[in-house]
Amino acid sequence: MNQITLGDVTVTRVEEMHGPLGMTPEQFLPGSPERDWQEQRDMLVPDHLGADDNIVHVAFQSWALRSEGRIILVDTAIGNDKPRPAVPAWDHLSLGYLDNLAAAGIRPEDVDLVINTHLHVDHVGWNTRLADGQWVPTFPNATYLMPRLDFEYWNPAHNPNIAGGTNENAFEDSVQPVYAAGQVQLWEDEHAVDGNLRLIAAPGHTPGNSVILLGSGSDRALFAGDLMHTPLQVAHPDHSSCFCEDPAAANKTRRELLGWAADNNALLLPAHFSGHSALEIAHRNDSFEIKGWGAFPRY
Ligand SMILES: [Zn+2]
């Protein structure tokens, strides 16, 4: 069962894909010493690190939330049919994401709100789909919440470095068409989604990067987006990924929010963890340790 309940909120895991990312630990978290990975190896293999090939494993997925009568989709993975010249493994995908969403009882027209925690290519993909050669919003009735800072930063008109990089084409095919359709709502600093959910800025991974705090009844959760990329970062929160724009800021934000999760017994739901995908953590010395994994079945 890919579904759990937190207070009055139902959380469903919707998979796009999972498996090896094609990067070694050193490529994935630059500067992370091999001894850190060795020390955590038993916890990481096989869900988060290949047993034989030393390749990092991740998942691409959305969290579908039912809260106060609305259906809310958190992050929209890589998407189908998208031209991704810099990342051959993501180029022109044809995956059953919408079938997985349907299996969760959700049709595209049922989605009320899409939250892009940030505007990286692997978090905006299903914002749009290809219809008669045009990119159209996949979720015709949804408002799409996007961080204003990322909306400005990832616009290629403002940022010539995007050409040739991982995020090439993503703004044009997955952000701009939704904006043109009048479905984008920009926010900054903090945004109350409803009585259970609150978006807050979590800068570092990208300038506008954000996370969602859940508080419902006595339950707490942190939809962490790309605050972290591998469970290794629980014990080693000062290692950032190669995809983090400002690693020092990302490290600081990671420590603060992991501290909040530990203090509040919050379930942590990052965007890219394979295996059980969610976890609980506790303080340990100057960093953190894993208390247990969430109730989702292992991929
Ligand atoms: Zn990501």
PDB file of C-alpha atoms and ligand atoms in Angstrom:
ATOM      1  CA  MET A   1       0.000   0.000   0.000  1.00  0.00           C
ATOM      2  CA  ASN A   2       1.577   3.239  -1.155  1.00  0.00           C
ATOM      3  CA  GLN A   3      -0.571   5.291   1.195  1.00  0.00           C
ATOM      4  CA  ILE A   4      -0.283   6.534   4.768  1.00  0.00           C
ATOM      5  CA  THR A   5      -2.347   8.867   6.927  1.00  0.00           C
ATOM      6  CA  LEU A   6      -0.888  11.764   8.916  1.00  0.00           C
ATOM      7  CA  GLY A   7      -3.526  13.453  11.062  1.00  0.00           C
ATOM      8  CA  ASP A   8      -6.293  14.455   8.623  1.00  0.00           C
ATOM      9  CA  VAL A   9      -4.012  14.214   5.571  1.00  0.00           C
ATOM     10  CA  THR A  10      -3.672  11.166   3.325  1.00  0.00           C
ATOM     11  CA  VAL A  11      -0.275  10.816   1.631  1.00  0.00           C
ATOM     12  CA  THR A  12       0.171   8.648  -1.461  1.00  0.00           C
ATOM     13  CA  ARG A  13       3.506   7.900  -3.077  1.00  0.00           C
ATOM     14  CA  VAL A  14       3.305   8.132  -6.867  1.00  0.00           C
ATOM     15  CA  GLU A  15       6.306   6.664  -8.651  1.00  0.00           C
ATOM     16  CA  GLU A  16       7.787   7.843 -11.902  1.00  0.00           C
ATOM     17  CA  MET A  17      10.894   5.612 -11.750  1.00  0.00           C
ATOM     18  CA  HIS A  18      13.629   4.389  -9.434  1.00  0.00           C
ATOM     19  CA  GLY A  19      17.032   2.769  -9.787  1.00  0.00           C
ATOM     20  CA  PRO A  20      20.687   3.637 -10.423  1.00  0.00           C
ATOM     21  CA  LEU A  21      21.371   7.300 -11.193  1.00  0.00           C
ATOM     22  CA  GLY A  22      24.629   6.578 -13.016  1.00  0.00           C
ATOM     23  CA  MET A  23      26.799   8.490 -10.539  1.00  0.00           C
ATOM     24  CA  THR A  24      29.336   7.362  -7.970  1.00  0.00           C
ATOM     25  CA  PRO A  25      29.086   8.675  -4.391  1.00  0.00           C
ATOM     26  CA  GLU A  26      31.993  11.044  -5.047  1.00  0.00           C
ATOM     27  CA  GLN A  27      30.274  12.472  -8.139  1.00  0.00           C
ATOM     28  CA  PHE A  28      26.914  12.718  -6.361  1.00  0.00           C
ATOM     29  CA  LEU A  29      28.160  14.369  -3.159  1.00  0.00           C
ATOM     30  CA  PRO A  30      31.440  16.028  -4.186  1.00  0.00           C
ATOM     31  CA  GLY A  31      34.013  16.011  -1.421  1.00  0.00           C
ATOM     32  CA  SER A  32      32.276  13.348   0.672  1.00  0.00           C
ATOM     33  CA  PRO A  33      35.028  11.018   1.920  1.00  0.00           C
ATOM     34  CA  GLU A  34      34.815   7.339   1.048  1.00  0.00           C
ATOM     35  CA  ARG A  35      34.987   6.406   4.740  1.00  0.00           C
ATOM     36  CA  ASP A  36      31.613   8.115   5.333  1.00  0.00           C
ATOM     37  CA  TRP A  37      30.029   5.886   2.678  1.00  0.00           C
ATOM     38  CA  GLN A  38      31.819   2.773   4.002  1.00  0.00           C
ATOM     39  CA  GLU A  39      30.594   3.493   7.510  1.00  0.00           C
ATOM     40  CA  GLN A  40      26.964   3.744   6.253  1.00  0.00           C
ATOM     41  CA  ARG A  41      27.221   0.982   3.668  1.00  0.00           C
ATOM     42  CA  ASP A  42      25.016  -1.587   5.438  1.00  0.00           C
ATOM     43  CA  MET A  43      22.210   0.978   5.686  1.00  0.00           C
ATOM     44  CA  LEU A  44      22.622   2.196   2.082  1.00  0.00           C
ATOM     45  CA  VAL A  45      22.922  -1.092   0.131  1.00  0.00           C
ATOM     46  CA  PRO A  46      20.926  -2.074  -1.908  1.00  0.00           C
ATOM     47  CA  ASP A  47      18.177   0.607  -1.907  1.00  0.00           C
ATOM     48  CA  HIS A  48      20.418   3.702  -2.000  1.00  0.00           C
ATOM     49  CA  LEU A  49      23.732   2.337  -3.284  1.00  0.00           C
ATOM     50  CA  GLY A  50      24.385  -0.532  -5.717  1.00  0.00           C
ATOM     51  CA  ALA A  51      25.827  -3.620  -4.043  1.00  0.00           C
ATOM     52  CA  ASP A  52      28.510  -4.276  -6.676  1.00  0.00           C
ATOM     53  CA  ASP A  53      28.863  -1.219  -8.886  1.00  0.00           C
ATOM     54  CA  ASN A  54      29.162   1.637  -6.321  1.00  0.00           C
ATOM     55  CA  ILE A  55      26.451   3.601  -8.151  1.00  0.00           C
ATOM     56  CA  VAL A  56      23.957   5.756  -6.248  1.00  0.00           C
ATOM     57  CA  HIS A  57      20.286   4.729  -6.451  1.00  0.00           C
ATOM     58  CA  VAL A  58      17.424   7.227  -6.249  1.00  0.00           C
ATOM     59  CA  ALA A  59      13.715   7.513  -7.006  1.00  0.00           C
ATOM     60  CA  PHE A  60      11.681  10.057  -8.957  1.00  0.00           C
ATOM     61  CA  GLN A  61       8.230  10.388  -7.478  1.00  0.00           C
ATOM     62  CA  SER A  62       5.461  12.739  -6.358  1.00  0.00           C
ATOM     63  CA  TRP A  63       3.631  12.950  -3.073  1.00  0.00           C
ATOM     64  CA  ALA A  64      -0.123  13.163  -3.633  1.00  0.00           C
ATOM     65  CA  LEU A  65      -1.869  14.675  -0.618  1.00  0.00           C
ATOM     66  CA  ARG A  66      -5.559  14.733   0.180  1.00  0.00           C
ATOM     67  CA  SER A  67      -6.074  17.602   2.603  1.00  0.00           C
ATOM     68  CA  GLU A  68      -9.194  19.632   3.458  1.00  0.00           C
ATOM     69  CA  GLY A  69     -11.035  18.162   0.482  1.00  0.00           C
ATOM     70  CA  ARG A  70      -8.393  19.053  -2.075  1.00  0.00           C
ATOM     71  CA  ILE A  71      -5.892  16.927  -4.005  1.00  0.00           C
ATOM     72  CA  ILE A  72      -2.387  18.376  -3.889  1.00  0.00           C
ATOM     73  CA  LEU A  73       0.544  17.054  -5.903  1.00  0.00           C
ATOM     74  CA  VAL A  74       4.031  17.766  -4.534  1.00  0.00           C
ATOM     75  CA  ASP A  75       6.669  17.870  -7.289  1.00  0.00           C
ATOM     76  CA  THR A  76       6.127  16.432 -10.745  1.00  0.00           C
ATOM     77  CA  ALA A  77       9.286  14.461 -11.569  1.00  0.00           C
ATOM     78  CA  ILE A  78      10.852  14.398 -15.062  1.00  0.00           C
ATOM     79  CA  GLY A  79       7.906  13.980 -17.435  1.00  0.00           C
ATOM     80  CA  ASN A  80       7.375  12.253 -20.784  1.00  0.00           C
ATOM     81  CA  ASP A  81       8.552  13.324 -24.249  1.00  0.00           C
ATOM     82  CA  LYS A  82      10.795  16.120 -22.949  1.00  0.00           C
ATOM     83  CA  PRO A  83      13.947  17.019 -24.888  1.00  0.00           C
ATOM     84  CA  ARG A  84      16.787  16.686 -22.344  1.00  0.00           C
ATOM     85  CA  PRO A  85      20.005  16.788 -24.370  1.00  0.00           C
ATOM     86  CA  ALA A  86      22.270  17.119 -21.303  1.00  0.00           C
ATOM     87  CA  VAL A  87      20.798  14.048 -19.550  1.00  0.00           C
ATOM     88  CA  PRO A  88      20.328  11.169 -22.013  1.00  0.00           C
ATOM     89  CA  ALA A  89      18.633   8.987 -19.343  1.00  0.00           C
ATOM     90  CA  TRP A  90      15.835  11.592 -19.047  1.00  0.00           C
ATOM     91  CA  ASP A  91      15.530  12.410 -22.740  1.00  0.00           C
ATOM     92  CA  HIS A  92      12.131  11.723 -24.357  1.00  0.00           C
ATOM     93  CA  LEU A  93      10.931   9.416 -21.588  1.00  0.00           C
ATOM     94  CA  SER A  94       7.784   7.360 -21.997  1.00  0.00           C
ATOM     95  CA  LEU A  95       6.813   6.180 -18.521  1.00  0.00           C
ATOM     96  CA  GLY A  96       3.547   5.219 -16.838  1.00  0.00           C
ATOM     97  CA  TYR A  97       3.437   8.026 -14.268  1.00  0.00           C
ATOM     98  CA  LEU A  98      -0.155   8.984 -15.094  1.00  0.00           C
ATOM     99  CA  ASP A  99      -1.149   5.306 -14.781  1.00  0.00           C
ATOM    100  CA  ASN A 100       0.406   5.258 -11.326  1.00  0.00           C
ATOM    101  CA  LEU A 101      -1.536   8.408 -10.482  1.00  0.00           C
ATOM    102  CA  ALA A 102      -4.737   6.735 -11.776  1.00  0.00           C
ATOM    103  CA  ALA A 103      -3.966   3.690  -9.601  1.00  0.00           C
ATOM    104  CA  ALA A 104      -4.041   6.108  -6.659  1.00  0.00           C
ATOM    105  CA  GLY A 105      -7.555   7.130  -7.768  1.00  0.00           C
ATOM    106  CA  ILE A 106      -6.452  10.472  -9.199  1.00  0.00           C
ATOM    107  CA  ARG A 107      -7.251  11.704 -12.714  1.00  0.00           C
ATOM    108  CA  PRO A 108      -5.357  14.770 -13.983  1.00  0.00           C
ATOM    109  CA  GLU A 109      -8.525  16.888 -13.840  1.00  0.00           C
ATOM    110  CA  ASP A 110      -8.960  15.994 -10.140  1.00  0.00           C
ATOM    111  CA  VAL A 111      -5.737  17.727  -9.045  1.00  0.00           C
ATOM    112  CA  ASP A 112      -6.505  21.060  -7.354  1.00  0.00           C
ATOM    113  CA  LEU A 113      -3.003  22.220  -6.533  1.00  0.00           C
ATOM    114  CA  VAL A 114       0.489  21.418  -7.817  1.00  0.00           C
ATOM    115  CA  ILE A 115       3.422  22.429  -5.650  1.00  0.00           C
ATOM    116  CA  ASN A 116       6.836  22.627  -7.301  1.00  0.00           C
ATOM    117  CA  THR A 117       9.243  22.784  -4.339  1.00  0.00           C
ATOM    118  CA  HIS A 118      11.763  24.289  -6.758  1.00  0.00           C
ATOM    119  CA  LEU A 119      12.057  24.560 -10.525  1.00  0.00           C
ATOM    120  CA  HIS A 120      14.690  21.941 -11.325  1.00  0.00           C
ATOM    121  CA  VAL A 121      14.040  19.776 -14.357  1.00  0.00           C
ATOM    122  CA  ASP A 122      13.170  16.679 -12.272  1.00  0.00           C
ATOM    123  CA  HIS A 123      10.508  18.526 -10.218  1.00  0.00           C
ATOM    124  CA  VAL A 124       8.491  20.210 -12.978  1.00  0.00           C
ATOM    125  CA  GLY A 125       8.320  17.555 -15.714  1.00  0.00           C
ATOM    126  CA  TRP A 126       4.703  16.466 -15.389  1.00  0.00           C
ATOM    127  CA  ASN A 127       3.572  20.074 -15.073  1.00  0.00           C
ATOM    128  CA  THR A 128       2.912  19.721 -18.787  1.00  0.00           C
ATOM    129  CA  ARG A 129       2.310  17.022 -21.381  1.00  0.00           C
ATOM    130  CA  LEU A 130       2.607  16.946 -25.149  1.00  0.00           C
ATOM    131  CA  ALA A 131      -0.726  17.304 -26.975  1.00  0.00           C
ATOM    132  CA  ASP A 132      -0.803  17.820 -30.755  1.00  0.00           C
ATOM    133  CA  GLY A 133       2.771  19.062 -30.715  1.00  0.00           C
ATOM    134  CA  GLN A 134       2.115  21.632 -27.959  1.00  0.00           C
ATOM    135  CA  TRP A 135       3.028  21.611 -24.256  1.00  0.00           C
ATOM    136  CA  VAL A 136      -0.185  21.954 -22.281  1.00  0.00           C
ATOM    137  CA  PRO A 137      -0.805  21.850 -18.520  1.00  0.00           C
ATOM    138  CA  THR A 138      -1.239  18.199 -17.461  1.00  0.00           C
ATOM    139  CA  PHE A 139      -3.561  19.276 -14.654  1.00  0.00           C
ATOM    140  CA  PRO A 140      -6.111  21.581 -16.314  1.00  0.00           C
ATOM    141  CA  ASN A 141      -7.935  22.562 -13.108  1.00  0.00           C
ATOM    142  CA  ALA A 142      -4.920  23.039 -10.857  1.00  0.00           C
ATOM    143  CA  THR A 143      -3.212  26.109  -9.509  1.00  0.00           C
ATOM    144  CA  TYR A 144       0.550  25.629  -9.670  1.00  0.00           C
ATOM    145  CA  LEU A 145       2.472  27.096  -6.724  1.00  0.00           C
ATOM    146  CA  MET A 146       6.038  28.075  -7.617  1.00  0.00           C
ATOM    147  CA  PRO A 147       8.710  29.928  -5.618  1.00  0.00           C
ATOM    148  CA  ARG A 148       9.130  33.392  -7.105  1.00  0.00           C
ATOM    149  CA  LEU A 149      12.937  33.346  -6.704  1.00  0.00           C
ATOM    150  CA  ASP A 150      13.219  30.165  -8.778  1.00  0.00           C
ATOM    151  CA  PHE A 151      10.760  31.470 -11.355  1.00  0.00           C
ATOM    152  CA  GLU A 152      13.129  34.385 -11.901  1.00  0.00           C
ATOM    153  CA  TYR A 153      16.398  32.449 -11.556  1.00  0.00           C
ATOM    154  CA  TRP A 154      15.574  29.590 -13.973  1.00  0.00           C
ATOM    155  CA  ASN A 155      14.197  31.814 -16.710  1.00  0.00           C
ATOM    156  CA  PRO A 156      16.837  31.478 -19.464  1.00  0.00           C
ATOM    157  CA  ALA A 157      16.268  35.125 -20.397  1.00  0.00           C
ATOM    158  CA  HIS A 158      17.853  36.021 -17.024  1.00  0.00           C
ATOM    159  CA  ASN A 159      20.360  33.168 -16.772  1.00  0.00           C
ATOM    160  CA  PRO A 160      22.480  32.326 -19.835  1.00  0.00           C
ATOM    161  CA  ASN A 161      24.195  29.450 -17.947  1.00  0.00           C
ATOM    162  CA  ILE A 162      21.119  27.270 -18.346  1.00  0.00           C
ATOM    163  CA  ALA A 163      21.873  26.550 -22.016  1.00  0.00           C
ATOM    164  CA  GLY A 164      23.771  23.267 -22.277  1.00  0.00           C
ATOM    165  CA  GLY A 165      23.099  22.338 -18.632  1.00  0.00           C
ATOM    166  CA  THR A 166      20.808  19.863 -16.884  1.00  0.00           C
ATOM    167  CA  ASN A 167      17.915  22.319 -16.777  1.00  0.00           C
ATOM    168  CA  GLU A 168      18.030  23.157 -20.493  1.00  0.00           C
ATOM    169  CA  ASN A 169      14.495  23.460 -21.995  1.00  0.00           C
ATOM    170  CA  ALA A 170      12.768  22.841 -18.657  1.00  0.00           C
ATOM    171  CA  PHE A 171      11.524  26.407 -18.178  1.00  0.00           C
ATOM    172  CA  GLU A 172      10.302  26.617 -21.769  1.00  0.00           C
ATOM    173  CA  ASP A 173       8.438  23.296 -21.866  1.00  0.00           C
ATOM    174  CA  SER A 174       7.361  22.774 -18.238  1.00  0.00           C
ATOM    175  CA  VAL A 175       6.994  26.215 -16.605  1.00  0.00           C
ATOM    176  CA  GLN A 176       6.212  28.800 -19.276  1.00  0.00           C
ATOM    177  CA  PRO A 177       3.165  26.969 -20.772  1.00  0.00           C
ATOM    178  CA  VAL A 178       1.530  26.756 -17.324  1.00  0.00           C
ATOM    179  CA  TYR A 179       2.266  30.438 -16.695  1.00  0.00           C
ATOM    180  CA  ALA A 180       0.828  31.352 -20.112  1.00  0.00           C
ATOM    181  CA  ALA A 181      -2.334  29.424 -19.205  1.00  0.00           C
ATOM    182  CA  GLY A 182      -2.739  31.674 -16.132  1.00  0.00           C
ATOM    183  CA  GLN A 183      -2.370  28.749 -13.710  1.00  0.00           C
ATOM    184  CA  VAL A 184       0.806  29.816 -11.852  1.00  0.00           C
ATOM    185  CA  GLN A 185       0.758  31.442  -8.433  1.00  0.00           C
ATOM    186  CA  LEU A 186       4.148  32.736  -7.273  1.00  0.00           C
ATOM    187  CA  TRP A 187       4.998  32.935  -3.572  1.00  0.00           C
ATOM    188  CA  GLU A 188       7.995  33.902  -1.449  1.00  0.00           C
ATOM    189  CA  ASP A 189       9.221  33.485   2.159  1.00  0.00           C
ATOM    190  CA  GLU A 190       6.250  31.508   3.446  1.00  0.00           C
ATOM    191  CA  HIS A 191       2.852  30.397   2.170  1.00  0.00           C
ATOM    192  CA  ALA A 192      -0.015  28.769   4.094  1.00  0.00           C
ATOM    193  CA  VAL A 193      -1.419  26.071   1.792  1.00  0.00           C
ATOM    194  CA  ASP A 194      -4.262  25.180   4.154  1.00  0.00           C
ATOM    195  CA  GLY A 195      -4.782  24.400   7.838  1.00  0.00           C
ATOM    196  CA  ASN A 196      -2.476  21.355   7.654  1.00  0.00           C
ATOM    197  CA  LEU A 197       0.275  22.412   5.279  1.00  0.00           C
ATOM    198  CA  ARG A 198       2.717  25.306   5.143  1.00  0.00           C
ATOM    199  CA  LEU A 199       5.350  26.051   2.500  1.00  0.00           C
ATOM    200  CA  ILE A 200       8.555  27.640   3.758  1.00  0.00           C
ATOM    201  CA  ALA A 201      11.686  28.824   1.994  1.00  0.00           C
ATOM    202  CA  ALA A 202      14.647  26.419   2.285  1.00  0.00           C
ATOM    203  CA  PRO A 203      17.352  28.148   0.214  1.00  0.00           C
ATOM    204  CA  GLY A 204      20.624  26.622  -0.930  1.00  0.00           C
ATOM    205  CA  HIS A 205      19.769  23.764  -3.276  1.00  0.00           C
ATOM    206  CA  THR A 206      18.318  26.507  -5.473  1.00  0.00           C
ATOM    207  CA  PRO A 207      17.656  30.161  -4.554  1.00  0.00           C
ATOM    208  CA  GLY A 208      13.906  29.582  -4.205  1.00  0.00           C
ATOM    209  CA  ASN A 209      14.062  26.005  -2.909  1.00  0.00           C
ATOM    210  CA  SER A 210      11.289  25.173  -0.438  1.00  0.00           C
ATOM    211  CA  VAL A 211       9.840  22.460   1.784  1.00  0.00           C
ATOM    212  CA  ILE A 212       6.375  21.756   3.171  1.00  0.00           C
ATOM    213  CA  LEU A 213       5.688  21.401   6.876  1.00  0.00           C
ATOM    214  CA  LEU A 214       2.701  19.272   7.860  1.00  0.00           C
ATOM    215  CA  GLY A 215       1.002  19.683  11.221  1.00  0.00           C
ATOM    216  CA  SER A 216      -2.297  17.841  11.641  1.00  0.00           C
ATOM    217  CA  GLY A 217      -3.533  16.609  14.999  1.00  0.00           C
ATOM    218  CA  SER A 218      -0.443  15.335  16.774  1.00  0.00           C
ATOM    219  CA  ASP A 219       1.291  14.302  13.531  1.00  0.00           C
ATOM    220  CA  ARG A 220       4.179  16.235  11.995  1.00  0.00           C
ATOM    221  CA  ALA A 221       5.925  15.714   8.660  1.00  0.00           C
ATOM    222  CA  LEU A 222       8.423  17.460   6.430  1.00  0.00           C
ATOM    223  CA  PHE A 223       8.049  17.086   2.662  1.00  0.00           C
ATOM    224  CA  ALA A 224      11.694  17.834   2.135  1.00  0.00           C
ATOM    225  CA  GLY A 225      12.023  18.073  -1.659  1.00  0.00           C
ATOM    226  CA  ASP A 226      15.743  18.303  -2.416  1.00  0.00           C
ATOM    227  CA  LEU A 227      16.812  19.337   1.085  1.00  0.00           C
ATOM    228  CA  MET A 228      18.732  16.051   0.934  1.00  0.00           C
ATOM    229  CA  HIS A 229      19.406  13.439  -1.732  1.00  0.00           C
ATOM    230  CA  THR A 230      20.617  10.323   0.108  1.00  0.00           C
ATOM    231  CA  PRO A 231      20.155   8.924   3.629  1.00  0.00           C
ATOM    232  CA  LEU A 232      23.925   9.328   4.063  1.00  0.00           C
ATOM    233  CA  GLN A 233      23.176  13.007   4.746  1.00  0.00           C
ATOM    234  CA  VAL A 234      21.384  12.161   8.004  1.00  0.00           C
ATOM    235  CA  ALA A 235      24.698  11.351   9.678  1.00  0.00           C
ATOM    236  CA  HIS A 236      26.603  13.740   7.393  1.00  0.00           C
ATOM    237  CA  PRO A 237      24.415  16.810   6.832  1.00  0.00           C
ATOM    238  CA  ASP A 238      27.365  18.915   5.685  1.00  0.00           C
ATOM    239  CA  HIS A 239      27.734  17.113   2.352  1.00  0.00           C
ATOM    240  CA  SER A 240      25.712  18.719  -0.451  1.00  0.00           C
ATOM    241  CA  SER A 241      24.924  17.214  -3.825  1.00  0.00           C
ATOM    242  CA  CYS A 242      26.489  18.256  -7.107  1.00  0.00           C
ATOM    243  CA  PHE A 243      23.068  19.713  -7.981  1.00  0.00           C
ATOM    244  CA  CYS A 244      23.092  22.229  -5.116  1.00  0.00           C
ATOM    245  CA  GLU A 245      23.593  25.785  -6.372  1.00  0.00           C
ATOM    246  CA  ASP A 246      24.936  27.101  -3.060  1.00  0.00           C
ATOM    247  CA  PRO A 247      26.315  24.161  -1.035  1.00  0.00           C
ATOM    248  CA  ALA A 248      27.146  26.217   2.078  1.00  0.00           C
ATOM    249  CA  ALA A 249      23.598  27.598   2.270  1.00  0.00           C
ATOM    250  CA  ALA A 250      22.189  24.128   1.525  1.00  0.00           C
ATOM    251  CA  ASN A 251      24.207  22.643   4.416  1.00  0.00           C
ATOM    252  CA  LYS A 252      22.944  25.293   6.820  1.00  0.00           C
ATOM    253  CA  THR A 253      19.308  24.836   5.753  1.00  0.00           C
ATOM    254  CA  ARG A 254      19.673  21.028   5.923  1.00  0.00           C
ATOM    255  CA  ARG A 255      20.934  21.160   9.511  1.00  0.00           C
ATOM    256  CA  GLU A 256      18.141  23.512  10.590  1.00  0.00           C
ATOM    257  CA  LEU A 257      15.338  21.482   9.055  1.00  0.00           C
ATOM    258  CA  LEU A 258      16.704  18.091  10.093  1.00  0.00           C
ATOM    259  CA  GLY A 259      16.826  19.583  13.594  1.00  0.00           C
ATOM    260  CA  TRP A 260      13.157  20.571  13.300  1.00  0.00           C
ATOM    261  CA  ALA A 261      12.261  17.048  12.132  1.00  0.00           C
ATOM    262  CA  ALA A 262      14.170  15.452  15.030  1.00  0.00           C
ATOM    263  CA  ASP A 263      12.682  17.849  17.611  1.00  0.00           C
ATOM    264  CA  ASN A 264       9.135  17.235  16.376  1.00  0.00           C
ATOM    265  CA  ASN A 265       9.240  13.471  15.671  1.00  0.00           C
ATOM    266  CA  ALA A 266       8.339  14.443  12.124  1.00  0.00           C
ATOM    267  CA  LEU A 267       8.248  11.973   9.263  1.00  0.00           C
ATOM    268  CA  LEU A 268      10.764  13.090   6.643  1.00  0.00           C
ATOM    269  CA  LEU A 269       9.706  12.623   2.995  1.00  0.00           C
ATOM    270  CA  PRO A 270      12.458  13.706   0.588  1.00  0.00           C
ATOM    271  CA  ALA A 271      11.828  13.751  -3.146  1.00  0.00           C
ATOM    272  CA  HIS A 272      14.433  11.213  -4.189  1.00  0.00           C
ATOM    273  CA  PHE A 273      14.793   8.481  -1.606  1.00  0.00           C
ATOM    274  CA  SER A 274      14.293   5.004  -2.989  1.00  0.00           C
ATOM    275  CA  GLY A 275      13.578   2.019  -0.703  1.00  0.00           C
ATOM    276  CA  HIS A 276      10.914   3.027   1.815  1.00  0.00           C
ATOM    277  CA  SER A 277      11.219   6.693   0.653  1.00  0.00           C
ATOM    278  CA  ALA A 278      10.443   8.181   4.098  1.00  0.00           C
ATOM    279  CA  LEU A 279      12.168   8.073   7.472  1.00  0.00           C
ATOM    280  CA  GLU A 280      12.300   9.322  11.040  1.00  0.00           C
ATOM    281  CA  ILE A 281      15.446  10.769  12.554  1.00  0.00           C
ATOM    282  CA  ALA A 282      16.858  11.718  15.949  1.00  0.00           C
ATOM    283  CA  HIS A 283      19.661  13.964  17.137  1.00  0.00           C
ATOM    284  CA  ARG A 284      22.964  12.186  17.647  1.00  0.00           C
ATOM    285  CA  ASN A 285      26.026  14.074  18.920  1.00  0.00           C
ATOM    286  CA  ASP A 286      26.543  16.934  16.468  1.00  0.00           C
ATOM    287  CA  SER A 287      24.416  15.410  13.703  1.00  0.00           C
ATOM    288  CA  PHE A 288      21.552  12.918  13.307  1.00  0.00           C
ATOM    289  CA  GLU A 289      20.723   9.234  13.103  1.00  0.00           C
ATOM    290  CA  ILE A 290      17.950   7.251  11.458  1.00  0.00           C
ATOM    291  CA  LYS A 291      15.302   6.075  13.937  1.00  0.00           C
ATOM    292  CA  GLY A 292      13.251   4.095  11.438  1.00  0.00           C
ATOM    293  CA  TRP A 293      11.795   3.991   7.953  1.00  0.00           C
ATOM    294  CA  GLY A 294       8.336   5.097   6.834  1.00  0.00           C
ATOM    295  CA  ALA A 295       5.516   2.654   6.201  1.00  0.00           C
ATOM    296  CA  PHE A 296       5.761   2.701   2.393  1.00  0.00           C
ATOM    297  CA  PRO A 297       6.841  -0.660   0.938  1.00  0.00           C
ATOM    298  CA  ARG A 298      10.380  -0.826  -0.455  1.00  0.00           C
ATOM    299  CA  TYR A 299      10.567  -0.146  -4.160  1.00  0.00           C
TER     300      TYR A 299
HETATM  301 ZN    ZN B   1      15.548  16.736  -7.634  1.00  0.00          ZN
END
